[in-house]
PDB file of C-alpha atoms in Angstrom:
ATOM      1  CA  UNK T  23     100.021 114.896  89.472  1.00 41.00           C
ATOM      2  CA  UNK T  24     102.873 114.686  91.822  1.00 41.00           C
ATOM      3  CA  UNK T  25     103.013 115.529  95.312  1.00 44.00           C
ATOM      4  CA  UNK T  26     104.227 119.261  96.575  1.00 42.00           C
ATOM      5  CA  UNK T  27     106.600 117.331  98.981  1.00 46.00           C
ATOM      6  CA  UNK T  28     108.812 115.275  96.853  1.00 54.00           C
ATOM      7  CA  UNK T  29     107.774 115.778  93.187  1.00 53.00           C
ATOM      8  CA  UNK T  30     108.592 112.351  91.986  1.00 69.00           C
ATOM      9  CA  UNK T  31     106.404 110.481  94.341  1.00 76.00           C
ATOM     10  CA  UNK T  32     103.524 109.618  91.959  1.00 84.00           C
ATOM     11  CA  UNK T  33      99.898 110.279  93.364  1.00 91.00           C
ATOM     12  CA  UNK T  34      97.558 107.809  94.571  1.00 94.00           C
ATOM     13  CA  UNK T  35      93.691 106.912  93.647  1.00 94.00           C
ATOM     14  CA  UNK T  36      92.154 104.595  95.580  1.00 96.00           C
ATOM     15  CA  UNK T  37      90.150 101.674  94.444  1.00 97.00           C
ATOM     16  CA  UNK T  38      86.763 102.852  94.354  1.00 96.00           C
ATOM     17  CA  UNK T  39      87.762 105.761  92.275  1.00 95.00           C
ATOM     18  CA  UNK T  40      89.577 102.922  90.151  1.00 95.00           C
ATOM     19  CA  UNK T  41      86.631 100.989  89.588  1.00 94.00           C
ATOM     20  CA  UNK T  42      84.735 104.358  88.673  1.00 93.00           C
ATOM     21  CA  UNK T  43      86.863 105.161  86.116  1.00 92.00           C
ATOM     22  CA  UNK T  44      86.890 101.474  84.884  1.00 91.00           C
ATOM     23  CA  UNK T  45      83.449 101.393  84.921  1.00 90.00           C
ATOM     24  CA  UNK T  46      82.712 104.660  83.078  1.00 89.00           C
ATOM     25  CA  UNK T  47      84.574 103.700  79.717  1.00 81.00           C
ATOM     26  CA  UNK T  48      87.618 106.180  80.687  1.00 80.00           C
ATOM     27  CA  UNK T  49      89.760 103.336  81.510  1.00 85.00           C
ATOM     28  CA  UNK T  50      93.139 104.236  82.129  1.00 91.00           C
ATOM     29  CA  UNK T  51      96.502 102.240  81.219  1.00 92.00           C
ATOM     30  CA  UNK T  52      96.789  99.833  84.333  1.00 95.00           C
ATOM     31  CA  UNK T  53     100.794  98.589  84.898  1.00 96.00           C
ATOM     32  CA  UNK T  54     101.046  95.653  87.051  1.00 97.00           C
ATOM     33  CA  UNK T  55     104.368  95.680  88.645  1.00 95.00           C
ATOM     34  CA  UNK T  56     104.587  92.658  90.355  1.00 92.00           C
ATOM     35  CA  UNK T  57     106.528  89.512  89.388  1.00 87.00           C
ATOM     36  CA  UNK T  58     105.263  87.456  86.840  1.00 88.00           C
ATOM     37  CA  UNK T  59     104.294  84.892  88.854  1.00 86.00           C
ATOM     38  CA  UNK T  60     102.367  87.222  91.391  1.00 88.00           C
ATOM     39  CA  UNK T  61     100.634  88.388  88.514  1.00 91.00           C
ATOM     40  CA  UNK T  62      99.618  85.314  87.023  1.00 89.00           C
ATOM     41  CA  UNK T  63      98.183  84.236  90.526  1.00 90.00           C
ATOM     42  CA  UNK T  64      95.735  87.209  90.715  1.00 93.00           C
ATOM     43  CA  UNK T  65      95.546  90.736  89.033  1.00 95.00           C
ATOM     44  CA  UNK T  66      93.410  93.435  87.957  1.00 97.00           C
ATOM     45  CA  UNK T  67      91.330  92.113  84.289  1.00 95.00           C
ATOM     46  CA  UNK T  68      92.937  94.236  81.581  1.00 92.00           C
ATOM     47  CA  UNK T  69      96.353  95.053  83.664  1.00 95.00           C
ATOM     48  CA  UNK T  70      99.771  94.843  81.994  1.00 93.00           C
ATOM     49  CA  UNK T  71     102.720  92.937  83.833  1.00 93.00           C
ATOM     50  CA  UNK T  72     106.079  95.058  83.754  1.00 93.00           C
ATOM     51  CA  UNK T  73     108.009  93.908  86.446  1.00 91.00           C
ATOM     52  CA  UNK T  74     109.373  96.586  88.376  1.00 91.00           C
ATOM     53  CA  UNK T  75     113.207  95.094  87.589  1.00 88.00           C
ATOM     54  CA  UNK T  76     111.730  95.083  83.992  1.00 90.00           C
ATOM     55  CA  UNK T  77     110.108  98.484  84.147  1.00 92.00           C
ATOM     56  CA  UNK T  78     114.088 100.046  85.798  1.00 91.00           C
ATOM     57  CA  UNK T  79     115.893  98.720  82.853  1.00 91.00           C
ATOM     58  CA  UNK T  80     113.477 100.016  80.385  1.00 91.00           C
ATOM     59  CA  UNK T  81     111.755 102.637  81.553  1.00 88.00           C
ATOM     60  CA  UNK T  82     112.821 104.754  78.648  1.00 86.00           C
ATOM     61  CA  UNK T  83     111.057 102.665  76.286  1.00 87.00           C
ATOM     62  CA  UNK T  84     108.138 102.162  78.688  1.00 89.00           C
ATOM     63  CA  UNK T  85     107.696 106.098  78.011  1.00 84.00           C
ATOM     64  CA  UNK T  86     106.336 105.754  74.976  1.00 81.00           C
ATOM     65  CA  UNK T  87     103.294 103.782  76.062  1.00 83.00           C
ATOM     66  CA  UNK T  88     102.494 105.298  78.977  1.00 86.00           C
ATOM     67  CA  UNK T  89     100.889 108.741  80.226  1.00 83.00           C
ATOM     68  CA  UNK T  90      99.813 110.408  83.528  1.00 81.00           C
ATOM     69  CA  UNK T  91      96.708 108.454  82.854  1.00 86.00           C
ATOM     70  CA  UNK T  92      98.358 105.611  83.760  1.00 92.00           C
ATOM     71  CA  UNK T  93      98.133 103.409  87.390  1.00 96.00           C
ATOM     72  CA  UNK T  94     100.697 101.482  88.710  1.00 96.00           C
ATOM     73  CA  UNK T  95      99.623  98.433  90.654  1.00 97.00           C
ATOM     74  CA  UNK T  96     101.319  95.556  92.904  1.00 95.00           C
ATOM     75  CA  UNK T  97     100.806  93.545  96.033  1.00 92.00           C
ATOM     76  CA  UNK T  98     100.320  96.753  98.650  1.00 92.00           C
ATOM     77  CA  UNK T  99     101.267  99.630  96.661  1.00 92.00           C
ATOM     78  CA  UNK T 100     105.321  99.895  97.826  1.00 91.00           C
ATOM     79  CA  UNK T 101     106.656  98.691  94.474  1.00 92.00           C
ATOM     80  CA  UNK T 102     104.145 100.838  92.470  1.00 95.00           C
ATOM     81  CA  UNK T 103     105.416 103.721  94.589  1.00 94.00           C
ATOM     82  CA  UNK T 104     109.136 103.173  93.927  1.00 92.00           C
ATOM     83  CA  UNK T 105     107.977 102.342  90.015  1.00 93.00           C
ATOM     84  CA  UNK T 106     106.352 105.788  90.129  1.00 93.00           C
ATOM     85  CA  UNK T 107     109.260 107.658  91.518  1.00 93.00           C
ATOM     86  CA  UNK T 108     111.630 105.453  89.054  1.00 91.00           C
ATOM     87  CA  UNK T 109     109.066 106.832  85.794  1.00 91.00           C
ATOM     88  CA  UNK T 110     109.361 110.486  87.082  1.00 90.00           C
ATOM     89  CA  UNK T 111     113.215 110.739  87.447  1.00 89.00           C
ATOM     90  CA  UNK T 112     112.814 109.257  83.498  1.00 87.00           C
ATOM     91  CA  UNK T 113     110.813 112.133  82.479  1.00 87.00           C
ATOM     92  CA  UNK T 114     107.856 110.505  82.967  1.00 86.00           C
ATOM     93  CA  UNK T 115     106.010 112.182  85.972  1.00 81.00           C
ATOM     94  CA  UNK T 116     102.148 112.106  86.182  1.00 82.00           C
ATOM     95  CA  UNK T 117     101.479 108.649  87.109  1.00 91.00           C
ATOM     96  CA  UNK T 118      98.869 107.158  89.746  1.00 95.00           C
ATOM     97  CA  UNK T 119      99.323 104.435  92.139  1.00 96.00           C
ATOM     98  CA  UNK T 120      96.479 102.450  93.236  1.00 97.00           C
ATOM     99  CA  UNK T 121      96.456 102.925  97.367  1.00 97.00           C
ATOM    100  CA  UNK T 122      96.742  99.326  98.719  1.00 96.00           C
ATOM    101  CA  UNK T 123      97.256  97.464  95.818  1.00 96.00           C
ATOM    102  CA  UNK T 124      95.691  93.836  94.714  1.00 96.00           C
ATOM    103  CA  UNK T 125      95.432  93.430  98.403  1.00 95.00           C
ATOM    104  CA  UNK T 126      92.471  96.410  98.824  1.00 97.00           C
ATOM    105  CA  UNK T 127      91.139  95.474  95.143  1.00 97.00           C
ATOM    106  CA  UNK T 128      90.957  92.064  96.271  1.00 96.00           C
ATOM    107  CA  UNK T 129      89.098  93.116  99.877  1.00 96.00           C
ATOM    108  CA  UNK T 130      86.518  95.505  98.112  1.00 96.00           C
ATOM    109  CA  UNK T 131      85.461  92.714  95.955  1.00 95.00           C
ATOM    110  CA  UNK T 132      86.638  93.670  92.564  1.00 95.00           C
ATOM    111  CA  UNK T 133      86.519  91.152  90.056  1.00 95.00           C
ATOM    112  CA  UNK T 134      90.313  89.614  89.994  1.00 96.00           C
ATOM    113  CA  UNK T 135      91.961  87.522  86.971  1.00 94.00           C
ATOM    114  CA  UNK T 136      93.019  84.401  88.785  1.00 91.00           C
ATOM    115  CA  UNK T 137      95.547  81.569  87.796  1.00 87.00           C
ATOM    116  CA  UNK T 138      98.330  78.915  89.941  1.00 81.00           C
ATOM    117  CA  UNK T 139      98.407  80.376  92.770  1.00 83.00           C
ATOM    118  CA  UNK T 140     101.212  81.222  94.645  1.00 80.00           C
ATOM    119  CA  UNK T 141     102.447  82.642  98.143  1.00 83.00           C
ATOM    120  CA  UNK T 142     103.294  86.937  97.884  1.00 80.00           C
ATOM    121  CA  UNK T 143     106.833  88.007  98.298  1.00 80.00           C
ATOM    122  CA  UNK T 144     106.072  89.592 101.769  1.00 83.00           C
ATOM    123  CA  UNK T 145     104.949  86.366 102.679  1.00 88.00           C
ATOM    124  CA  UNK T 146     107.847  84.326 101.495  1.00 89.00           C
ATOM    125  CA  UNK T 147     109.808  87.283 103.259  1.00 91.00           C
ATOM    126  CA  UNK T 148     109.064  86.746 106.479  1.00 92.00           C
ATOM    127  CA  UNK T 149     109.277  83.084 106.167  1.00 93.00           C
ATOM    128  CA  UNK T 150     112.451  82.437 105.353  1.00 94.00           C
ATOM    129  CA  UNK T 151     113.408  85.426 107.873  1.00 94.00           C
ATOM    130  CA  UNK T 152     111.914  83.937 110.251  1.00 94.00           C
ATOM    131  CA  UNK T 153     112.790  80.630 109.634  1.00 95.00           C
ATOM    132  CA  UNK T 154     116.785  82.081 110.041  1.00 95.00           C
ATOM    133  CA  UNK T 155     116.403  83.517 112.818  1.00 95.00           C
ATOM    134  CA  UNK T 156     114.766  80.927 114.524  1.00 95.00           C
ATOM    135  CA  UNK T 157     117.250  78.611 113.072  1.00 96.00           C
ATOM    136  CA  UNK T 158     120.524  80.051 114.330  1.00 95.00           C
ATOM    137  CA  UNK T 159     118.879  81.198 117.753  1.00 94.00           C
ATOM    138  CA  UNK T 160     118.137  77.099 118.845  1.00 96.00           C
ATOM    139  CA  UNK T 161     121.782  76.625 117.246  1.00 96.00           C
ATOM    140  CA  UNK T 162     123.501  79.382 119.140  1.00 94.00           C
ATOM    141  CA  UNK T 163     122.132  77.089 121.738  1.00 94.00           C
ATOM    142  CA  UNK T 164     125.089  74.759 120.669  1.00 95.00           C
ATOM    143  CA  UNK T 165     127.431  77.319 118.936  1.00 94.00           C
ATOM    144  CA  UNK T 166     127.008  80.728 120.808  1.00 94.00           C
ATOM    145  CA  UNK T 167     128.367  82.396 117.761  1.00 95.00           C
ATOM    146  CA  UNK T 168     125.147  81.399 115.196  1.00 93.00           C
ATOM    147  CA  UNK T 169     123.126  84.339 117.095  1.00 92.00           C
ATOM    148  CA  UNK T 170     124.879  86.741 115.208  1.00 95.00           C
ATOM    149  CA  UNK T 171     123.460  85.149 111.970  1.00 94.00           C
ATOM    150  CA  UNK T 172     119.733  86.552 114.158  1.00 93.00           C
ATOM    151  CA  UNK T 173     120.961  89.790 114.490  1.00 94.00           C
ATOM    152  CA  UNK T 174     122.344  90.145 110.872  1.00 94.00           C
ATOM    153  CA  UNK T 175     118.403  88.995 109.475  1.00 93.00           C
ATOM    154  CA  UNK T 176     117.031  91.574 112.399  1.00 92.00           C
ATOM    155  CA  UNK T 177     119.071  94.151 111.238  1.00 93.00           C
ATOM    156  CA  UNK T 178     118.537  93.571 107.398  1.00 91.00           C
ATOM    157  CA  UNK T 179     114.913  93.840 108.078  1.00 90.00           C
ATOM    158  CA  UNK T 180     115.487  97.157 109.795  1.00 91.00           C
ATOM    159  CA  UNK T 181     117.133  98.530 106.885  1.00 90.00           C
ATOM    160  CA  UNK T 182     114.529  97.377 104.518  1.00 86.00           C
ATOM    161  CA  UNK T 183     112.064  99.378 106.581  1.00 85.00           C
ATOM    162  CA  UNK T 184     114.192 102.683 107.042  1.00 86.00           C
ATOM    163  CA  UNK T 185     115.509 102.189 103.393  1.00 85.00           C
ATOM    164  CA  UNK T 186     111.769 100.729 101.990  1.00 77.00           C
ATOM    165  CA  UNK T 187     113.742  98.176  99.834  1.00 80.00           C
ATOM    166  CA  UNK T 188     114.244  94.371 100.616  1.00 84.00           C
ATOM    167  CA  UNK T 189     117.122  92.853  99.821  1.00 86.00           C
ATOM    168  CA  UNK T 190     115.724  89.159 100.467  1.00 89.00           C
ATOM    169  CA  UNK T 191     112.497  90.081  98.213  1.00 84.00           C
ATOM    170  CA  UNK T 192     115.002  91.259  95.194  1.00 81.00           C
ATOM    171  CA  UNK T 193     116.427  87.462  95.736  1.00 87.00           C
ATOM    172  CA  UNK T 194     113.238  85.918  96.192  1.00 86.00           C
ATOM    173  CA  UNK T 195     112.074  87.734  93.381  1.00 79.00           C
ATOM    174  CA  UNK T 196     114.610  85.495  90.933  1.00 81.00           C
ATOM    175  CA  UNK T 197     113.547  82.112  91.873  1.00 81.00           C
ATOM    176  CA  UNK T 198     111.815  79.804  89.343  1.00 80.00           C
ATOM    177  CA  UNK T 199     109.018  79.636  91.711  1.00 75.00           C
ATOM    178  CA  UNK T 200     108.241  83.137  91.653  1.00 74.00           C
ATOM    179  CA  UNK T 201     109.391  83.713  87.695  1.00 69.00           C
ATOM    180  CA  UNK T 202     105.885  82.371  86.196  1.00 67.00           C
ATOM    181  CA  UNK T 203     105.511  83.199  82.752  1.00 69.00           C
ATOM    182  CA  UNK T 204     108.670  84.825  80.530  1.00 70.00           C
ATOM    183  CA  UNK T 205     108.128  88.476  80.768  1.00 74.00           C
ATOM    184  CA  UNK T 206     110.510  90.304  77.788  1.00 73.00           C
ATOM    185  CA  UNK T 207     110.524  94.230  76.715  1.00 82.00           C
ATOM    186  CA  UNK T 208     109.751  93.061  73.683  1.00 80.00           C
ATOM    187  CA  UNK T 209     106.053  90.913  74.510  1.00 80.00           C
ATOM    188  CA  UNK T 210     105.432  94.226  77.227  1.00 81.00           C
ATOM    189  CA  UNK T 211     106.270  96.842  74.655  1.00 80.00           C
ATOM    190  CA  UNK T 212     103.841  94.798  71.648  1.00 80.00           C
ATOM    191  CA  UNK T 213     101.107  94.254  74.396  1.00 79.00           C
ATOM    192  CA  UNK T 214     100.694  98.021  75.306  1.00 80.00           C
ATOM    193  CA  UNK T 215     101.313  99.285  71.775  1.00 79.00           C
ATOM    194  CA  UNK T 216      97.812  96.784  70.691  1.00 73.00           C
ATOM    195  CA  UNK T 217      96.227  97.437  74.133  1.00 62.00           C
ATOM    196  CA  UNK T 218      96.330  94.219  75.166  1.00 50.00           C
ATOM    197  CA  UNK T 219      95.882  93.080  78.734  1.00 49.00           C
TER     198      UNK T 219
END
């Protein structure tokens, strides 16, 4: 279940028709694709974390275990889109991502696993963006040349959007803060092979 336009963009279901199918014992395979520690701060009950660097490096394996009854999840649903299109140039095409992530699961009220919580990548984002290019603008104030440092972050961003990846995230991403648990191929691959969430 593809779309006609680019046939590896994965197809979306939307949380109310999530919580239907939850609800109604047909409970599909639910891949969390978030970092570890985004995952441990809140996720769907029953989801497995693969994260999406994870999920790249082994998505051959991952085929195994999963099927077009399968939903990828994450924060919005931008990761689960690119982990989608990653799956079908695999072989793997079929899959469902959940329209507006933990975010619109979250703001319909469905029930949430919750743990340490932490601040979201897109939030961390535009923090430390922000936090650069304020930085070298009141510098430039002192050294003209620190406004380029502005316009490098400005035009980073602008890429990300255009390109829909983010450099800064992918960094991010590797901190301890945002590592949480150790998240192996192995512990993924014995989770979905017992079913375990």
């Amino acid at each position: 279940m593809t779309t006609a336009a680019n046939p590896e963009t994965p197809s979306t279901l939307d949380v109310a028709s999530l919580r239907h199918l939850l609800e109604s014992g047909r409970a599909p395979r639910l891949i969390d694709v978030r970092t570890p520690g985004e995952f441990e701060t809140a996720h769907i009950p029953g989801s497995h974390n693969v994260p999406l660097d994870l999920l790249r490096e082994h998505r051959a394996e991952l085929r195994a275990h999963l099927d077009e009854q399968t939903v990828l999840v994450c924060l919005s649903d931008r990761r689960a889109t690119q982990a989608g299109q990653d799956l079908a140039a695999a072989g793997l095409p079929g899959l469902r991502v959940l329209t507006g992530g933990v975010t619109a699961w979250q703001a319909a009220g469905a029930p949430v696993a919750s743990g340490k919580p932490r601040w979201s990548l897109e939030r961390q984002v535009r923090l430390v963006a922000g936090s650069v290019v304020l930085g070298s603008i009141l510098v430039s104030t002192a050294v003209p040349r620190a406004k380029w440092l502005a316009a490098a972050i400005g035009g980073g961003l602008a890429f990300a959007a255009l390109s829909d990846t983010c450099a800064m995230g992918m960094m991010l991403a590797k901190l301890p803060y945002n590592r949480g648990p150790r998240t192996d191929i192995a512990t993924v691959l014995g989770a979905l092979a017992d079913g375990r969430g």
